[in-house]
Amino acid sequence: MIGFEVLVRDGAARRGRLSTAHGAVETPAFMPVGTAGTVKAMTPEGLAATGARIVLGNTYHLMLRPGAERIAGLGGLHRFMNWPYVILTDSGGFQVMSLAARRTIAEVGVTFRSHLDGGLYELTPERSIAIQHQLGADITMALDECTPYPSPHEVVESSMELSMRWAERSRRAFVERPGHGIFGIVQGGVHPDLRLRSAAKLIGVGFDGYAIGGLAIGEGQATTFAVLDATVPALPEHRPRYLMGVGKPADLVGAVARGIDMFDCVLPTRSGRTAQAFTRRGVVNLRNARHADDPSPLDPECPCPACTGYSRAYLHHLSRAGEILGSMLLTAHNLQYYADLMAAMRRAIEAGSLAAFAAPFESEG
Ligand SMILES: [Zn+2]
């Protein structure tokens, strides 16, 4: 069981606090993605300096390499990656669907070939929960099937129903420990009737938190928001809500305004490695030649190492030269931007001014 307290409400938005075995997380919160036991190009110290107190670990990658048993033998994922704060692990389902070869989905689970060495693996709800236990996740995710978009209603329906049976098995396999919890995942594509049935089923099973999955896979922001408008009011008020795989700054702001508490996305870290920087004045591409002689900082209001120590000209040079430091500095900057955006939204909710804060983001979708 993990704790969650809603401290302040502003419209549908909530300012809350998660309490776990590895400390508290102020919400709304963004979770940097730590794919293979590392948030790419970041030290844990640098990550904590941005204000992040929760990261996401990928079950699929860790089960293949170095293996969950090995990580458990070395003291668990927190110790292995030297991250003393909160870890949420995904179920492995999403990466199995997107990365693994020769997948076979059956009632019992999914069998697949590793994208690394072709080895044969089986991932069932029980196996996914056991792996996440071995990793020592504070928050475990139920195994679900990710339905491709677009798919016909009847395909989305049978996929959602399989995910709900897997959710029940995941919940049963989860070992209760103080400060540890399991989240269920609402599926149902872009269909409000299926989303509501999925939410009702999960609430009947009873989870510590509720995620909304299967979005941000090409449906567009307006459709994402319409699904949230239909789904979020059906979720319990007193439990955290996590929108998976989202998103751009404007997506986060719109989802927080609709009552979402947690997010994860590879966008800030992946963009940092391709010289794309998120700033208070929009996205900046540091490969662009106009930065070559610019002595000014990337974002004068940003407290990150890239903005306080270096010029746009230097960051441009690093990216053009393919230097690792360029990826490190821009990843740190982007994660600082995301952390600051979430902190600014938390303050706006406390002040009852989230609508005014959100207005400039509404044209960016
Ligand atoms: Zn910065």
mmCIF file of C-alpha atoms and ligand atoms in Angstrom:
data_model
loop_
_atom_site.group_PDB
_atom_site.id
_atom_site.type_symbol
_atom_site.label_atom_id
_atom_site.label_comp_id
_atom_site.label_asym_id
_atom_site.label_seq_id
_atom_site.Cartn_x
_atom_site.Cartn_y
_atom_site.Cartn_z
ATOM 1 C CA MET A 1 0.000 0.000 0.000
ATOM 2 C CA ILE A 2 1.266 3.453 -0.877
ATOM 3 C CA GLY A 3 -0.169 6.694 0.441
ATOM 4 C CA PHE A 4 -1.720 9.435 -1.644
ATOM 5 C CA GLU A 5 -3.151 12.661 -0.376
ATOM 6 C CA VAL A 6 -4.873 15.371 -2.404
ATOM 7 C CA LEU A 7 -3.726 18.620 -0.781
ATOM 8 C CA VAL A 8 -5.353 21.297 -2.966
ATOM 9 C CA ARG A 9 -7.850 21.255 -5.846
ATOM 10 C CA ASP A 10 -8.173 23.814 -8.649
ATOM 11 C CA GLY A 11 -11.019 22.842 -10.964
ATOM 12 C CA ALA A 12 -10.344 19.225 -11.940
ATOM 13 C CA ALA A 13 -6.600 19.617 -11.230
ATOM 14 C CA ARG A 14 -5.070 18.284 -8.035
ATOM 15 C CA ARG A 15 -1.948 19.144 -6.045
ATOM 16 C CA GLY A 16 -1.060 15.961 -4.166
ATOM 17 C CA ARG A 17 1.586 13.890 -2.430
ATOM 18 C CA LEU A 18 2.526 10.235 -2.958
ATOM 19 C CA SER A 19 4.145 8.449 0.000
ATOM 20 C CA THR A 20 6.266 5.357 -0.679
ATOM 21 C CA ALA A 21 9.007 3.204 0.833
ATOM 22 C CA HIS A 22 11.552 5.517 -0.831
ATOM 23 C CA GLY A 23 10.060 8.828 0.180
ATOM 24 C CA ALA A 24 7.441 11.255 -1.037
ATOM 25 C CA VAL A 25 6.681 12.595 -4.517
ATOM 26 C CA GLU A 26 4.925 15.921 -4.934
ATOM 27 C CA THR A 27 2.284 15.748 -7.653
ATOM 28 C CA PRO A 28 1.590 16.532 -10.436
ATOM 29 C CA ALA A 29 4.935 14.882 -11.195
ATOM 30 C CA PHE A 30 6.934 13.967 -14.282
ATOM 31 C CA MET A 31 8.922 10.705 -14.245
ATOM 32 C CA PRO A 32 12.129 10.653 -16.334
ATOM 33 C CA VAL A 33 12.512 7.330 -18.139
ATOM 34 C CA GLY A 34 15.396 5.143 -16.895
ATOM 35 C CA THR A 35 15.235 2.503 -19.593
ATOM 36 C CA ALA A 36 18.110 0.148 -18.808
ATOM 37 C CA GLY A 37 18.787 1.098 -15.189
ATOM 38 C CA THR A 38 19.915 4.592 -16.180
ATOM 39 C CA VAL A 39 18.270 7.787 -17.318
ATOM 40 C CA LYS A 40 20.415 8.120 -20.439
ATOM 41 C CA ALA A 41 23.259 10.678 -20.126
ATOM 42 C CA MET A 42 22.357 11.579 -16.506
ATOM 43 C CA THR A 43 24.029 10.733 -13.200
ATOM 44 C CA PRO A 44 21.585 10.076 -10.335
ATOM 45 C CA GLU A 45 22.985 13.177 -8.597
ATOM 46 C CA GLY A 46 22.285 15.323 -11.651
ATOM 47 C CA LEU A 47 18.810 13.855 -11.929
ATOM 48 C CA ALA A 48 18.010 14.586 -8.271
ATOM 49 C CA ALA A 49 19.359 18.131 -8.738
ATOM 50 C CA THR A 50 16.591 18.823 -11.271
ATOM 51 C CA GLY A 51 14.078 18.109 -8.508
ATOM 52 C CA ALA A 52 13.033 14.672 -9.824
ATOM 53 C CA ARG A 53 12.127 12.238 -7.034
ATOM 54 C CA ILE A 54 10.708 9.392 -9.124
ATOM 55 C CA VAL A 55 11.990 7.572 -12.215
ATOM 56 C CA LEU A 56 10.534 4.875 -14.423
ATOM 57 C CA GLY A 57 12.417 1.603 -14.958
ATOM 58 C CA ASN A 58 11.717 -0.698 -17.913
ATOM 59 C CA THR A 59 10.998 -4.315 -16.981
ATOM 60 C CA TYR A 60 11.522 -5.572 -20.553
ATOM 61 C CA HIS A 61 15.054 -4.172 -20.848
ATOM 62 C CA LEU A 62 16.117 -5.162 -17.329
ATOM 63 C CA MET A 63 14.746 -8.729 -17.537
ATOM 64 C CA LEU A 64 16.809 -9.318 -20.694
ATOM 65 C CA ARG A 65 19.944 -7.521 -19.517
ATOM 66 C CA PRO A 66 21.347 -7.824 -16.876
ATOM 67 C CA GLY A 67 18.409 -9.971 -15.606
ATOM 68 C CA ALA A 68 16.058 -9.379 -12.684
ATOM 69 C CA GLU A 69 17.573 -12.205 -10.586
ATOM 70 C CA ARG A 70 21.010 -10.617 -10.898
ATOM 71 C CA ILE A 71 19.702 -7.178 -9.868
ATOM 72 C CA ALA A 72 17.868 -8.752 -6.908
ATOM 73 C CA GLY A 73 21.096 -10.517 -5.870
ATOM 74 C CA LEU A 74 22.916 -7.188 -5.975
ATOM 75 C CA GLY A 75 20.411 -5.571 -3.621
ATOM 76 C CA GLY A 76 17.652 -4.400 -5.962
ATOM 77 C CA LEU A 77 17.355 -1.696 -8.599
ATOM 78 C CA HIS A 78 17.609 1.279 -6.197
ATOM 79 C CA ARG A 79 21.041 0.151 -5.000
ATOM 80 C CA PHE A 80 22.130 -1.132 -8.438
ATOM 81 C CA MET A 81 21.551 2.248 -10.131
ATOM 82 C CA ASN A 82 22.324 4.327 -7.005
ATOM 83 C CA TRP A 83 18.897 6.014 -7.001
ATOM 84 C CA PRO A 84 17.659 6.394 -3.418
ATOM 85 C CA TYR A 85 14.276 7.869 -4.325
ATOM 86 C CA VAL A 86 11.128 6.368 -5.819
ATOM 87 C CA ILE A 87 11.079 3.886 -8.721
ATOM 88 C CA LEU A 88 8.032 2.922 -10.773
ATOM 89 C CA THR A 89 8.548 -0.015 -13.124
ATOM 90 C CA ASP A 90 6.436 -0.687 -16.183
ATOM 91 C CA SER A 91 5.128 -4.197 -16.815
ATOM 92 C CA GLY A 92 7.226 -4.903 -19.904
ATOM 93 C CA GLY A 93 4.109 -5.199 -22.050
ATOM 94 C CA PHE A 94 4.644 -2.040 -24.096
ATOM 95 C CA GLN A 95 8.245 -2.892 -25.069
ATOM 96 C CA VAL A 96 7.358 -6.502 -25.833
ATOM 97 C CA MET A 97 4.803 -5.194 -28.321
ATOM 98 C CA SER A 98 7.139 -2.573 -29.804
ATOM 99 C CA LEU A 99 10.631 -4.154 -29.679
ATOM 100 C CA ALA A 100 10.516 -7.939 -29.372
ATOM 101 C CA ALA A 101 10.390 -10.280 -32.354
ATOM 102 C CA ARG A 102 7.914 -13.090 -33.104
ATOM 103 C CA ARG A 103 5.356 -12.265 -30.394
ATOM 104 C CA THR A 104 2.561 -14.694 -29.650
ATOM 105 C CA ILE A 105 -0.226 -13.378 -27.456
ATOM 106 C CA ALA A 106 -2.375 -15.956 -25.674
ATOM 107 C CA GLU A 107 -4.653 -15.959 -22.646
ATOM 108 C CA VAL A 108 -1.787 -17.023 -20.394
ATOM 109 C CA GLY A 109 0.566 -14.240 -21.536
ATOM 110 C CA VAL A 110 2.952 -13.341 -24.329
ATOM 111 C CA THR A 111 5.938 -15.301 -25.656
ATOM 112 C CA PHE A 112 8.579 -13.461 -27.637
ATOM 113 C CA ARG A 113 12.154 -13.471 -28.888
ATOM 114 C CA SER A 114 14.597 -11.001 -27.324
ATOM 115 C CA HIS A 115 15.643 -8.164 -29.655
ATOM 116 C CA LEU A 116 19.181 -8.587 -28.220
ATOM 117 C CA ASP A 117 20.029 -12.258 -28.820
ATOM 118 C CA GLY A 118 16.886 -13.954 -30.123
ATOM 119 C CA GLY A 119 16.365 -15.886 -26.860
ATOM 120 C CA LEU A 120 12.837 -17.154 -26.153
ATOM 121 C CA TYR A 121 10.973 -15.583 -23.210
ATOM 122 C CA GLU A 122 7.505 -15.740 -21.734
ATOM 123 C CA LEU A 123 5.894 -12.799 -19.977
ATOM 124 C CA THR A 124 2.735 -13.581 -18.042
ATOM 125 C CA PRO A 125 1.025 -11.273 -15.534
ATOM 126 C CA GLU A 126 2.492 -13.371 -12.708
ATOM 127 C CA ARG A 127 6.013 -13.286 -14.213
ATOM 128 C CA SER A 128 5.867 -9.513 -14.786
ATOM 129 C CA ILE A 129 4.813 -8.881 -11.183
ATOM 130 C CA ALA A 130 7.514 -11.251 -9.864
ATOM 131 C CA ILE A 131 10.198 -9.444 -11.908
ATOM 132 C CA GLN A 132 9.051 -6.035 -10.660
ATOM 133 C CA HIS A 133 9.192 -7.440 -7.106
ATOM 134 C CA GLN A 134 12.765 -8.651 -7.702
ATOM 135 C CA LEU A 135 13.704 -5.195 -8.986
ATOM 136 C CA GLY A 136 12.253 -3.691 -5.799
ATOM 137 C CA ALA A 137 9.860 -1.274 -7.499
ATOM 138 C CA ASP A 138 7.976 1.065 -5.187
ATOM 139 C CA ILE A 139 5.184 1.162 -7.772
ATOM 140 C CA THR A 140 4.465 -1.933 -9.870
ATOM 141 C CA MET A 141 2.354 -1.815 -13.030
ATOM 142 C CA ALA A 142 -0.136 -4.500 -14.029
ATOM 143 C CA LEU A 143 0.603 -6.295 -17.320
ATOM 144 C CA ASP A 144 -1.611 -5.130 -20.172
ATOM 145 C CA GLU A 145 -1.823 -5.549 -23.910
ATOM 146 C CA CYS A 146 -1.155 -2.403 -25.911
ATOM 147 C CA THR A 147 -3.756 -2.189 -28.663
ATOM 148 C CA PRO A 148 -2.482 -0.671 -31.918
ATOM 149 C CA TYR A 149 -4.107 2.575 -33.088
ATOM 150 C CA PRO A 150 -6.297 2.726 -35.050
ATOM 151 C CA SER A 151 -8.153 -0.564 -34.491
ATOM 152 C CA PRO A 152 -11.849 -1.445 -34.950
ATOM 153 C CA HIS A 153 -14.098 -1.237 -31.874
ATOM 154 C CA GLU A 154 -14.414 -5.029 -31.547
ATOM 155 C CA VAL A 155 -10.623 -5.497 -31.670
ATOM 156 C CA VAL A 156 -10.114 -2.807 -29.007
ATOM 157 C CA GLU A 157 -12.868 -4.404 -26.934
ATOM 158 C CA SER A 158 -11.411 -7.927 -26.873
ATOM 159 C CA SER A 159 -7.911 -6.524 -26.250
ATOM 160 C CA MET A 160 -9.239 -4.423 -23.327
ATOM 161 C CA GLU A 161 -11.024 -7.454 -21.884
ATOM 162 C CA LEU A 162 -7.814 -9.524 -22.050
ATOM 163 C CA SER A 163 -5.974 -6.668 -20.294
ATOM 164 C CA MET A 164 -8.641 -6.634 -17.568
ATOM 165 C CA ARG A 165 -8.232 -10.387 -16.958
ATOM 166 C CA TRP A 166 -4.460 -9.838 -16.824
ATOM 167 C CA ALA A 167 -4.994 -6.917 -14.421
ATOM 168 C CA GLU A 168 -6.901 -9.184 -12.039
ATOM 169 C CA ARG A 169 -4.133 -11.813 -12.200
ATOM 170 C CA SER A 170 -1.489 -9.088 -11.717
ATOM 171 C CA ARG A 171 -3.288 -7.807 -8.605
ATOM 172 C CA ARG A 172 -3.508 -11.330 -7.173
ATOM 173 C CA ALA A 173 0.210 -11.983 -7.830
ATOM 174 C CA PHE A 174 1.327 -8.726 -6.182
ATOM 175 C CA VAL A 175 2.895 -9.191 -2.741
ATOM 176 C CA GLU A 176 1.729 -6.464 -0.347
ATOM 177 C CA ARG A 177 4.529 -4.655 1.487
ATOM 178 C CA PRO A 178 4.384 -1.315 3.327
ATOM 179 C CA GLY A 179 5.264 1.566 1.000
ATOM 180 C CA HIS A 180 4.841 -0.511 -2.166
ATOM 181 C CA GLY A 181 1.827 -0.469 -4.454
ATOM 182 C CA ILE A 182 0.400 -1.670 -7.749
ATOM 183 C CA PHE A 183 -1.410 0.381 -10.388
ATOM 184 C CA GLY A 184 -3.995 -0.931 -12.844
ATOM 185 C CA ILE A 185 -4.108 0.392 -16.424
ATOM 186 C CA VAL A 186 -7.317 1.597 -18.086
ATOM 187 C CA GLN A 187 -7.468 0.528 -21.737
ATOM 188 C CA GLY A 188 -10.167 0.898 -24.391
ATOM 189 C CA GLY A 189 -8.564 3.007 -27.119
ATOM 190 C CA VAL A 190 -10.488 6.118 -28.107
ATOM 191 C CA HIS A 191 -13.884 4.598 -27.235
ATOM 192 C CA PRO A 192 -15.527 6.160 -24.142
ATOM 193 C CA ASP A 193 -17.801 3.125 -23.563
ATOM 194 C CA LEU A 194 -14.782 0.781 -23.417
ATOM 195 C CA ARG A 195 -12.776 3.177 -21.249
ATOM 196 C CA LEU A 196 -15.620 3.363 -18.724
ATOM 197 C CA ARG A 197 -16.041 -0.415 -18.633
ATOM 198 C CA SER A 198 -12.286 -0.832 -18.166
ATOM 199 C CA ALA A 199 -12.188 1.734 -15.332
ATOM 200 C CA ALA A 200 -15.158 0.105 -13.566
ATOM 201 C CA LYS A 201 -13.519 -3.320 -13.808
ATOM 202 C CA LEU A 202 -10.227 -2.070 -12.331
ATOM 203 C CA ILE A 203 -11.968 -0.196 -9.523
ATOM 204 C CA GLY A 204 -13.807 -3.417 -8.702
ATOM 205 C CA VAL A 205 -10.470 -5.237 -8.398
ATOM 206 C CA GLY A 206 -8.994 -2.380 -6.362
ATOM 207 C CA PHE A 207 -5.599 -0.814 -7.088
ATOM 208 C CA ASP A 208 -3.333 1.709 -5.333
ATOM 209 C CA GLY A 209 -3.453 3.934 -8.404
ATOM 210 C CA TYR A 210 -4.964 4.047 -11.876
ATOM 211 C CA ALA A 211 -3.047 4.587 -15.098
ATOM 212 C CA ILE A 212 -4.495 5.499 -18.470
ATOM 213 C CA GLY A 213 -2.655 3.554 -21.162
ATOM 214 C CA GLY A 214 -2.844 3.239 -24.907
ATOM 215 C CA LEU A 215 -2.741 6.971 -25.655
ATOM 216 C CA ALA A 216 -0.141 9.204 -27.342
ATOM 217 C CA ILE A 217 0.260 6.580 -30.085
ATOM 218 C CA GLY A 218 -0.855 8.742 -32.992
ATOM 219 C CA GLU A 219 -4.419 9.749 -32.087
ATOM 220 C CA GLY A 220 -3.550 13.444 -31.645
ATOM 221 C CA GLN A 221 -3.916 15.795 -28.681
ATOM 222 C CA ALA A 222 -7.603 16.636 -29.127
ATOM 223 C CA THR A 223 -8.497 12.926 -29.063
ATOM 224 C CA THR A 224 -6.199 12.278 -26.070
ATOM 225 C CA PHE A 225 -7.937 15.067 -24.163
ATOM 226 C CA ALA A 226 -11.396 13.778 -25.176
ATOM 227 C CA VAL A 227 -10.495 10.337 -23.777
ATOM 228 C CA LEU A 228 -9.321 11.985 -20.538
ATOM 229 C CA ASP A 229 -12.538 14.008 -20.318
ATOM 230 C CA ALA A 230 -14.511 10.757 -20.606
ATOM 231 C CA THR A 231 -12.316 8.620 -18.331
ATOM 232 C CA VAL A 232 -10.863 10.693 -15.486
ATOM 233 C CA PRO A 233 -14.219 11.504 -13.802
ATOM 234 C CA ALA A 234 -14.812 7.725 -13.474
ATOM 235 C CA LEU A 235 -11.574 7.211 -11.481
ATOM 236 C CA PRO A 236 -11.449 7.327 -7.661
ATOM 237 C CA GLU A 237 -10.821 10.839 -6.248
ATOM 238 C CA HIS A 238 -8.446 9.623 -3.527
ATOM 239 C CA ARG A 239 -6.060 7.570 -5.699
ATOM 240 C CA PRO A 240 -3.243 8.785 -8.014
ATOM 241 C CA ARG A 241 -3.850 8.925 -11.779
ATOM 242 C CA TYR A 242 -1.007 8.310 -14.228
ATOM 243 C CA LEU A 243 -1.150 9.144 -17.952
ATOM 244 C CA MET A 244 1.383 6.832 -19.612
ATOM 245 C CA GLY A 245 3.820 7.955 -22.302
ATOM 246 C CA VAL A 246 2.771 11.636 -22.407
ATOM 247 C CA GLY A 247 4.133 13.983 -23.588
ATOM 248 C CA LYS A 248 4.914 17.464 -24.890
ATOM 249 C CA PRO A 249 4.712 20.394 -22.435
ATOM 250 C CA ALA A 250 1.273 21.438 -23.755
ATOM 251 C CA ASP A 251 0.030 17.834 -23.350
ATOM 252 C CA LEU A 252 1.151 17.776 -19.709
ATOM 253 C CA VAL A 253 -0.516 21.102 -18.926
ATOM 254 C CA GLY A 254 -3.811 20.066 -20.542
ATOM 255 C CA ALA A 255 -3.787 16.691 -18.780
ATOM 256 C CA VAL A 256 -3.023 18.213 -15.366
ATOM 257 C CA ALA A 257 -5.984 20.559 -15.899
ATOM 258 C CA ARG A 258 -8.072 17.410 -16.482
ATOM 259 C CA GLY A 259 -7.000 15.774 -13.207
ATOM 260 C CA ILE A 260 -3.881 13.726 -14.080
ATOM 261 C CA ASP A 261 -1.180 13.434 -11.370
ATOM 262 C CA MET A 262 1.720 11.526 -12.985
ATOM 263 C CA PHE A 263 3.440 11.309 -16.363
ATOM 264 C CA ASP A 264 6.368 9.619 -18.080
ATOM 265 C CA CYS A 265 7.829 10.255 -21.510
ATOM 266 C CA VAL A 266 11.130 9.772 -23.353
ATOM 267 C CA LEU A 267 10.712 13.152 -25.086
ATOM 268 C CA PRO A 268 12.983 15.319 -22.849
ATOM 269 C CA THR A 269 15.790 12.744 -22.704
ATOM 270 C CA ARG A 270 15.579 11.619 -26.350
ATOM 271 C CA SER A 271 15.399 15.246 -27.527
ATOM 272 C CA GLY A 272 18.444 16.075 -25.403
ATOM 273 C CA ARG A 273 20.439 13.569 -27.447
ATOM 274 C CA THR A 274 19.315 15.109 -30.746
ATOM 275 C CA ALA A 275 20.085 18.748 -29.803
ATOM 276 C CA GLN A 276 16.425 19.721 -29.293
ATOM 277 C CA ALA A 277 15.938 21.891 -26.199
ATOM 278 C CA PHE A 278 12.653 22.781 -24.507
ATOM 279 C CA THR A 279 12.652 26.369 -23.272
ATOM 280 C CA ARG A 280 10.216 28.925 -21.898
ATOM 281 C CA ARG A 281 10.141 30.366 -25.439
ATOM 282 C CA GLY A 282 9.523 27.089 -27.260
ATOM 283 C CA VAL A 283 11.717 24.380 -28.760
ATOM 284 C CA VAL A 284 15.245 25.358 -29.817
ATOM 285 C CA ASN A 285 17.310 23.266 -32.249
ATOM 286 C CA LEU A 286 20.930 23.814 -31.247
ATOM 287 C CA ARG A 287 22.226 22.285 -34.492
ATOM 288 C CA ASN A 288 20.910 25.391 -36.254
ATOM 289 C CA ALA A 289 23.746 27.610 -37.592
ATOM 290 C CA ARG A 290 22.195 30.754 -36.086
ATOM 291 C CA HIS A 291 23.604 29.683 -32.678
ATOM 292 C CA ALA A 292 27.229 29.379 -33.904
ATOM 293 C CA ASP A 293 28.312 32.837 -32.631
ATOM 294 C CA ASP A 294 25.699 33.352 -29.901
ATOM 295 C CA PRO A 295 27.339 33.976 -26.493
ATOM 296 C CA SER A 296 23.995 34.037 -24.629
ATOM 297 C CA PRO A 297 22.665 31.160 -22.505
ATOM 298 C CA LEU A 298 20.115 28.688 -23.876
ATOM 299 C CA ASP A 299 17.496 29.901 -21.366
ATOM 300 C CA PRO A 300 18.501 32.728 -18.997
ATOM 301 C CA GLU A 301 15.802 31.738 -16.472
ATOM 302 C CA CYS A 302 16.928 28.090 -16.211
ATOM 303 C CA PRO A 303 19.131 27.006 -13.251
ATOM 304 C CA CYS A 304 20.562 23.899 -15.000
ATOM 305 C CA PRO A 305 24.306 23.335 -15.665
ATOM 306 C CA ALA A 306 23.880 23.914 -19.434
ATOM 307 C CA CYS A 307 22.272 27.337 -18.959
ATOM 308 C CA THR A 308 24.396 28.606 -16.063
ATOM 309 C CA GLY A 309 27.793 27.555 -17.426
ATOM 310 C CA TYR A 310 27.730 27.602 -21.210
ATOM 311 C CA SER A 311 26.770 29.637 -24.264
ATOM 312 C CA ARG A 312 24.453 28.647 -27.103
ATOM 313 C CA ALA A 313 27.564 28.780 -29.311
ATOM 314 C CA TYR A 314 29.318 26.123 -27.192
ATOM 315 C CA LEU A 315 26.226 23.872 -27.063
ATOM 316 C CA HIS A 316 25.938 24.255 -30.850
ATOM 317 C CA HIS A 317 29.609 23.288 -31.236
ATOM 318 C CA LEU A 318 29.189 20.186 -29.009
ATOM 319 C CA SER A 319 26.173 18.983 -30.957
ATOM 320 C CA ARG A 320 27.838 19.573 -34.338
ATOM 321 C CA ALA A 321 30.980 17.768 -33.141
ATOM 322 C CA GLY A 322 28.925 14.852 -31.798
ATOM 323 C CA GLU A 323 30.430 15.291 -28.318
ATOM 324 C CA ILE A 324 28.899 13.258 -25.465
ATOM 325 C CA LEU A 325 28.889 16.354 -23.250
ATOM 326 C CA GLY A 326 26.341 17.939 -25.588
ATOM 327 C CA SER A 327 23.889 15.085 -24.902
ATOM 328 C CA MET A 328 24.580 15.289 -21.173
ATOM 329 C CA LEU A 329 24.039 19.048 -20.897
ATOM 330 C CA LEU A 330 20.909 19.149 -23.061
ATOM 331 C CA THR A 331 19.373 16.141 -21.299
ATOM 332 C CA ALA A 332 19.991 17.855 -17.956
ATOM 333 C CA HIS A 333 18.451 21.041 -19.348
ATOM 334 C CA ASN A 334 15.354 19.314 -20.745
ATOM 335 C CA LEU A 335 14.743 17.400 -17.507
ATOM 336 C CA GLN A 336 15.164 20.660 -15.578
ATOM 337 C CA TYR A 337 12.604 22.292 -17.880
ATOM 338 C CA TYR A 338 10.116 19.449 -17.292
ATOM 339 C CA ALA A 339 10.732 19.473 -13.506
ATOM 340 C CA ASP A 340 10.274 23.253 -13.410
ATOM 341 C CA LEU A 341 7.108 23.020 -15.518
ATOM 342 C CA MET A 342 5.614 20.536 -13.033
ATOM 343 C CA ALA A 343 6.694 22.684 -10.052
ATOM 344 C CA ALA A 344 5.128 25.746 -11.687
ATOM 345 C CA MET A 345 1.874 23.829 -12.186
ATOM 346 C CA ARG A 346 1.903 22.713 -8.543
ATOM 347 C CA ARG A 347 2.279 26.355 -7.453
ATOM 348 C CA ALA A 348 -0.464 27.459 -9.856
ATOM 349 C CA ILE A 349 -2.875 24.859 -8.454
ATOM 350 C CA GLU A 350 -2.048 26.016 -4.912
ATOM 351 C CA ALA A 351 -2.776 29.591 -5.984
ATOM 352 C CA GLY A 352 -5.985 28.608 -7.800
ATOM 353 C CA SER A 353 -4.546 30.007 -11.037
ATOM 354 C CA LEU A 354 -3.939 26.921 -13.201
ATOM 355 C CA ALA A 355 -6.357 28.097 -15.926
ATOM 356 C CA ALA A 356 -4.355 31.312 -16.387
ATOM 357 C CA PHE A 357 -1.088 29.342 -16.329
ATOM 358 C CA ALA A 358 -2.419 26.911 -18.944
ATOM 359 C CA ALA A 359 -3.789 29.512 -21.382
ATOM 360 C CA PRO A 360 -0.520 30.186 -23.277
ATOM 361 C CA PHE A 361 -0.052 26.421 -23.836
ATOM 362 C CA GLU A 362 -3.481 25.899 -25.399
ATOM 363 C CA SER A 363 -2.484 26.920 -28.916
ATOM 364 C CA GLU A 364 0.547 24.619 -28.966
ATOM 365 C CA GLY A 365 -1.211 21.275 -29.265
HETATM 366 ZN ZN ZN B 1 18.809 24.875 -18.681
#
